Short mmCIF file of C-alpha atoms and ligand atoms in Angstrom, two decimals:
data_model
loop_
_atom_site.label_atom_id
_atom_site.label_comp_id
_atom_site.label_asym_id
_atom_site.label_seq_id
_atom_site.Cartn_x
_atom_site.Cartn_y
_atom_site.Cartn_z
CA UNK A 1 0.00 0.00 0.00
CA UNK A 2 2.76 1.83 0.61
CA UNK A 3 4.28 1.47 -2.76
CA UNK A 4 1.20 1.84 -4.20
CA UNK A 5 0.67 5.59 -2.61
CA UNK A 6 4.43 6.51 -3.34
CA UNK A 7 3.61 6.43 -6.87
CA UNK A 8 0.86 8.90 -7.15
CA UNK A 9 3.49 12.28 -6.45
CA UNK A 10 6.41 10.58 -8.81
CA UNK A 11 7.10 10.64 -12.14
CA UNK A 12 7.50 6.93 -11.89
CA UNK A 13 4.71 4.46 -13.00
CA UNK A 14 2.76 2.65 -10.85
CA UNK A 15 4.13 -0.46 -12.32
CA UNK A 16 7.72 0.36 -11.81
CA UNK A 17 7.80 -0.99 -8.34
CA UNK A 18 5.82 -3.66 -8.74
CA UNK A 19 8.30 -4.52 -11.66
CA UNK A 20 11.53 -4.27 -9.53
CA UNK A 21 10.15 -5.95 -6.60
CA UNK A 22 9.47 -9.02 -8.56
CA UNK A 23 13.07 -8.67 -10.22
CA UNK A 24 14.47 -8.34 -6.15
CA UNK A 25 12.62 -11.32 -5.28
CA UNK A 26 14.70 -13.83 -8.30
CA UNK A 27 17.55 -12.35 -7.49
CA UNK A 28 17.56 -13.33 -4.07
CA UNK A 29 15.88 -16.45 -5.05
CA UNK A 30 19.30 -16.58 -6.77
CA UNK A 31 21.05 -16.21 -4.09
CA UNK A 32 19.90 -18.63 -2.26
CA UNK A 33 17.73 -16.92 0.39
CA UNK A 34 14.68 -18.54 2.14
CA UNK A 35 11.18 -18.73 0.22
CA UNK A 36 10.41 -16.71 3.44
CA UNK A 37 12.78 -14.22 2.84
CA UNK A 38 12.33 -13.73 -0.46
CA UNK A 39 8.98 -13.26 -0.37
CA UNK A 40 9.53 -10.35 2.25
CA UNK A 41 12.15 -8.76 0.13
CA UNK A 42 9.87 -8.42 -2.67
CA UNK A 43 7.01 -6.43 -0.52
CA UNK A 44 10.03 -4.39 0.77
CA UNK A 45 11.37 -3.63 -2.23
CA UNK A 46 8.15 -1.79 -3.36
CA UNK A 47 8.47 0.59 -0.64
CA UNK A 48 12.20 1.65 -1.46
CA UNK A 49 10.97 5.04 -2.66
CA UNK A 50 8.49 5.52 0.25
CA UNK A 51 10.16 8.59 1.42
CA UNK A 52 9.70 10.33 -1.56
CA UNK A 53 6.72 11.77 -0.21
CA UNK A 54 8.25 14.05 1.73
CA UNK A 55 10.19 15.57 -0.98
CA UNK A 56 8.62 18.85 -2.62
CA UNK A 57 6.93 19.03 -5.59
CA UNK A 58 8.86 21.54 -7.18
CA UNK A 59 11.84 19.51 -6.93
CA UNK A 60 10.41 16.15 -7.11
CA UNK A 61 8.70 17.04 -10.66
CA UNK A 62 11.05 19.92 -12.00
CA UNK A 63 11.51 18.80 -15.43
CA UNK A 64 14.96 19.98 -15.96
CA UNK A 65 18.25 18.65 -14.15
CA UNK A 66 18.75 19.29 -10.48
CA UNK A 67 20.74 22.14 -9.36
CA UNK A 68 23.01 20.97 -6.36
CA UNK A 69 20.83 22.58 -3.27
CA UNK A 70 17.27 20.08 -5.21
CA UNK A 71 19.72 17.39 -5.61
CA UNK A 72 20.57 17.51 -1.66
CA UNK A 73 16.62 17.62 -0.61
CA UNK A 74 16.12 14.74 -3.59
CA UNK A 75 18.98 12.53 -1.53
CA UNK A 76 17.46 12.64 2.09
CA UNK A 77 14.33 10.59 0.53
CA UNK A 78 16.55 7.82 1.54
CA UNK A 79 16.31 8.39 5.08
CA UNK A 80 12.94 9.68 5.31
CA UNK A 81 11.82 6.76 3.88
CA UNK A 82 13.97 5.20 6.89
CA UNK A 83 12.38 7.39 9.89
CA UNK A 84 8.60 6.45 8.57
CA UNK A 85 9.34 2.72 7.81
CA UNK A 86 11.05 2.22 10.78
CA UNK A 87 8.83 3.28 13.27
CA UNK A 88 7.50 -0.07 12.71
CA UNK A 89 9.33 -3.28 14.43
CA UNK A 90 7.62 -5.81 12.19
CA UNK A 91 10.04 -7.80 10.03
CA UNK A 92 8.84 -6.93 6.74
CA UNK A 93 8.99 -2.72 7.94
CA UNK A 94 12.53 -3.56 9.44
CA UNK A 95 13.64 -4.90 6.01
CA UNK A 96 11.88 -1.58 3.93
CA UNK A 97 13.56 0.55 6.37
CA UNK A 98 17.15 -0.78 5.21
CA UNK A 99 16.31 -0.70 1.76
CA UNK A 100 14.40 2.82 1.72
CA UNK A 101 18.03 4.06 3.50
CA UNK A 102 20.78 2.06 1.52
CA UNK A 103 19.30 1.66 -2.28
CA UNK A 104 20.98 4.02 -3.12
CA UNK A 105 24.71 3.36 -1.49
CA UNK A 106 27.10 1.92 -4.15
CA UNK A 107 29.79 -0.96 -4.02
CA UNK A 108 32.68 1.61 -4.35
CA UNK A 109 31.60 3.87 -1.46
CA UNK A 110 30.52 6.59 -4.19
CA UNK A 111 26.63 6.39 -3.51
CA UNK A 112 24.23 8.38 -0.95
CA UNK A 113 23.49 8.99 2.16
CA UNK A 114 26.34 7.55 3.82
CA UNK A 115 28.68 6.43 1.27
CA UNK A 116 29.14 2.78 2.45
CA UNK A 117 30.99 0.30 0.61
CA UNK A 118 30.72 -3.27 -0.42
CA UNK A 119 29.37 -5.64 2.24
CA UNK A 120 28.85 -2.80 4.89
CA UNK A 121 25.79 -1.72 2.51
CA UNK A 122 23.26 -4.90 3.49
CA UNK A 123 22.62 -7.40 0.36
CA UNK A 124 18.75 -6.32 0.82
CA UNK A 125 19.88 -2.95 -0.86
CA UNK A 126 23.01 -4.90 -3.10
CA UNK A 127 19.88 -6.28 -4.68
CA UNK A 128 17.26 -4.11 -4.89
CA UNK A 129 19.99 -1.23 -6.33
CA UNK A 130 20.43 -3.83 -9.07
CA UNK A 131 17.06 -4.76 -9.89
CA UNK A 132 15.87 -0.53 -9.27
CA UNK A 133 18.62 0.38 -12.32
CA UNK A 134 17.82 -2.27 -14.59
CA UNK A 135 13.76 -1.38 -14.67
CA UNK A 136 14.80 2.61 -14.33
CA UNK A 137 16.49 1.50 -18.06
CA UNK A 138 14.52 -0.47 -19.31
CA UNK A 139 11.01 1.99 -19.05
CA UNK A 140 10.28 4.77 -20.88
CA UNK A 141 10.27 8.43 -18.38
CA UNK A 142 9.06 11.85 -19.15
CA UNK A 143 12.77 12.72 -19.91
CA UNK A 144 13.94 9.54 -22.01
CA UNK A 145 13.07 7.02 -23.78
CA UNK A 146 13.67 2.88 -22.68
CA UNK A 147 17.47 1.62 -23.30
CA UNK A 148 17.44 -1.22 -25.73
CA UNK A 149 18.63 -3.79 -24.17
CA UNK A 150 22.16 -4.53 -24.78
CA UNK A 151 22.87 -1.13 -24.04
CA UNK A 152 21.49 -1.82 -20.36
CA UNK A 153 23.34 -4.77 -20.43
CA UNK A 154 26.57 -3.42 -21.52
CA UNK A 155 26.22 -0.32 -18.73
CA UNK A 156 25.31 -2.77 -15.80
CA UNK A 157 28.64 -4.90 -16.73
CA UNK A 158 30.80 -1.56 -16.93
CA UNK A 159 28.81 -1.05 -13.42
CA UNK A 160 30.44 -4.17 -11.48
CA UNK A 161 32.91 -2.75 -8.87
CA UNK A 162 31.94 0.76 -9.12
CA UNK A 163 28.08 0.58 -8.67
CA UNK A 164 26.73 -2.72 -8.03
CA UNK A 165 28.00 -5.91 -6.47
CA UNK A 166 30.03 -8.11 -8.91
CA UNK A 167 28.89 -10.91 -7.54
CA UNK A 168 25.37 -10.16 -7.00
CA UNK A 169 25.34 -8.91 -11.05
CA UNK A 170 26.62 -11.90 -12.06
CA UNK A 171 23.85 -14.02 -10.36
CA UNK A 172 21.19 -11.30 -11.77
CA UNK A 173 22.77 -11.94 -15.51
CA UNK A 174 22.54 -15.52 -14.78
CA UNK A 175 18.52 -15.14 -14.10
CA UNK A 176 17.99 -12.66 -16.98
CA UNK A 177 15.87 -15.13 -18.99
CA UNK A 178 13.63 -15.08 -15.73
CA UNK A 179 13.91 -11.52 -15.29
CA UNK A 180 13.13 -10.79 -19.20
CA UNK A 181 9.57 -13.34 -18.37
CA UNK A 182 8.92 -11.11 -15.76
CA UNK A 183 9.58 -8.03 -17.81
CA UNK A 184 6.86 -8.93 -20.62
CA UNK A 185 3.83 -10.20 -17.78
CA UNK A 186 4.43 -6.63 -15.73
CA UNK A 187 4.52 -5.07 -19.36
CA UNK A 188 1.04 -6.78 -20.20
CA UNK A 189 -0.30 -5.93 -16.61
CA UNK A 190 0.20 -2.04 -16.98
CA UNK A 191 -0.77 -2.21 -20.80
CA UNK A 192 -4.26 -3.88 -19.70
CA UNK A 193 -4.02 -1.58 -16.02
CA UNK A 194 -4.77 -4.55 -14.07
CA UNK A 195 -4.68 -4.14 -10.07
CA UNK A 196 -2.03 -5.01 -8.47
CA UNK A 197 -3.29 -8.57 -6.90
CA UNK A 198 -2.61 -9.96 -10.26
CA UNK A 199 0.86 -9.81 -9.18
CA UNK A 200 1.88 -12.98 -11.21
CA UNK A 201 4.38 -15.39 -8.75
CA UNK A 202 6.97 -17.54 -10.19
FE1 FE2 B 301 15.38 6.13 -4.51
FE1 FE2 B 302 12.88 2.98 -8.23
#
């Protein structure tokens, strides 16, 4: 629900989340986590963004690039997403909470908000940073058009080391035919608009 209502003030789709969530959940299928686990991580996932809605308008929608003062206020969605999703001590809040604060942390120490690196960012976010770039690509925004996809390919390789986790992008580009199914039945779900309890499970 959460997800859901982080969409409406974003230039995102609706479907966007639902999209990488499902990506999250095969790549940490992948990687050999718990049916359990996985299944959390994929309702976590959807709420990486959730503190987006306390970023203004003006800054969350300007058009243009982001001057360096906007691009500050667009970072600390990461840990406003953290302060509302951890008020919560359930497991599957405790889980959103990491992700909302560390999705955007990168192997190399060069991401935001506290520049961790490697396996002091948790795998939760390792993931979900993976499977969050690959669907940013691969869907069409107000300001660009979808990557084909050997170009996303080719950018997420050059990305191991720097970005994402080597070893976590080479289990993702071992699951890409599963990733690519899930691609086209989240395509067909926001072509016909279906609701989002048509999530289809693998
Ligand atoms: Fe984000
Ligand atoms: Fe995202």
């Amino acid at each position: 629900m959460l997800g859901e209502a982080g969409h409406y003030n974003d230039n995102d789709t609706g479907v966007h989340i639902w999209r990488m969530a499902a990506y999250s959940r095969a790549l940490a299928k992948k990687l050999g986590w718990s049916g359990q686990q996985y299944e959390l991580l994929e309702m976590a996932a959807a709420m990486h963004d959730t503190g987006k809605i306390g970023i203004p308008d003006k800054v969350l929608r300007k058009p243009g690039k982001l001057d360096a003062d906007e691009w500050r206020i667009m970072q600390t969605h990461t840990q406003i997403g953290y302060d509302i999703l951890s008020k919560s001590d359930a497991p599957l809040f405790k889980l959103a909470a990491e992700i909302a604060l560390n999705h955007h942390e990168k192997w190399d120490g060069g991401g935001y908000p506290n520049g961790l690196e490697r396996e002091n960012i948790p795998e939760s976010a390792r993931i979900v940073a993976i499977a969050d770039v690959f669907d940013a690509l691969a869907m069409n925004r107000p300001y660009k058009d979808a990557w084909p996809l050997e170009n996303i390919l080719d950018y997420m390789n050059e990305s191991a080391g720097h970005h994402f986790d080597p070893q976590i992008l080479n289990a993702f580009m071992s699951v890409l035919p599963d990733i690519l199914t899930l691609k086209t039945q989240w395509n067909l779900c926001e072509i016909n608009d279906q609701a989002v309890n048509m999530i289809p499970q693998s």
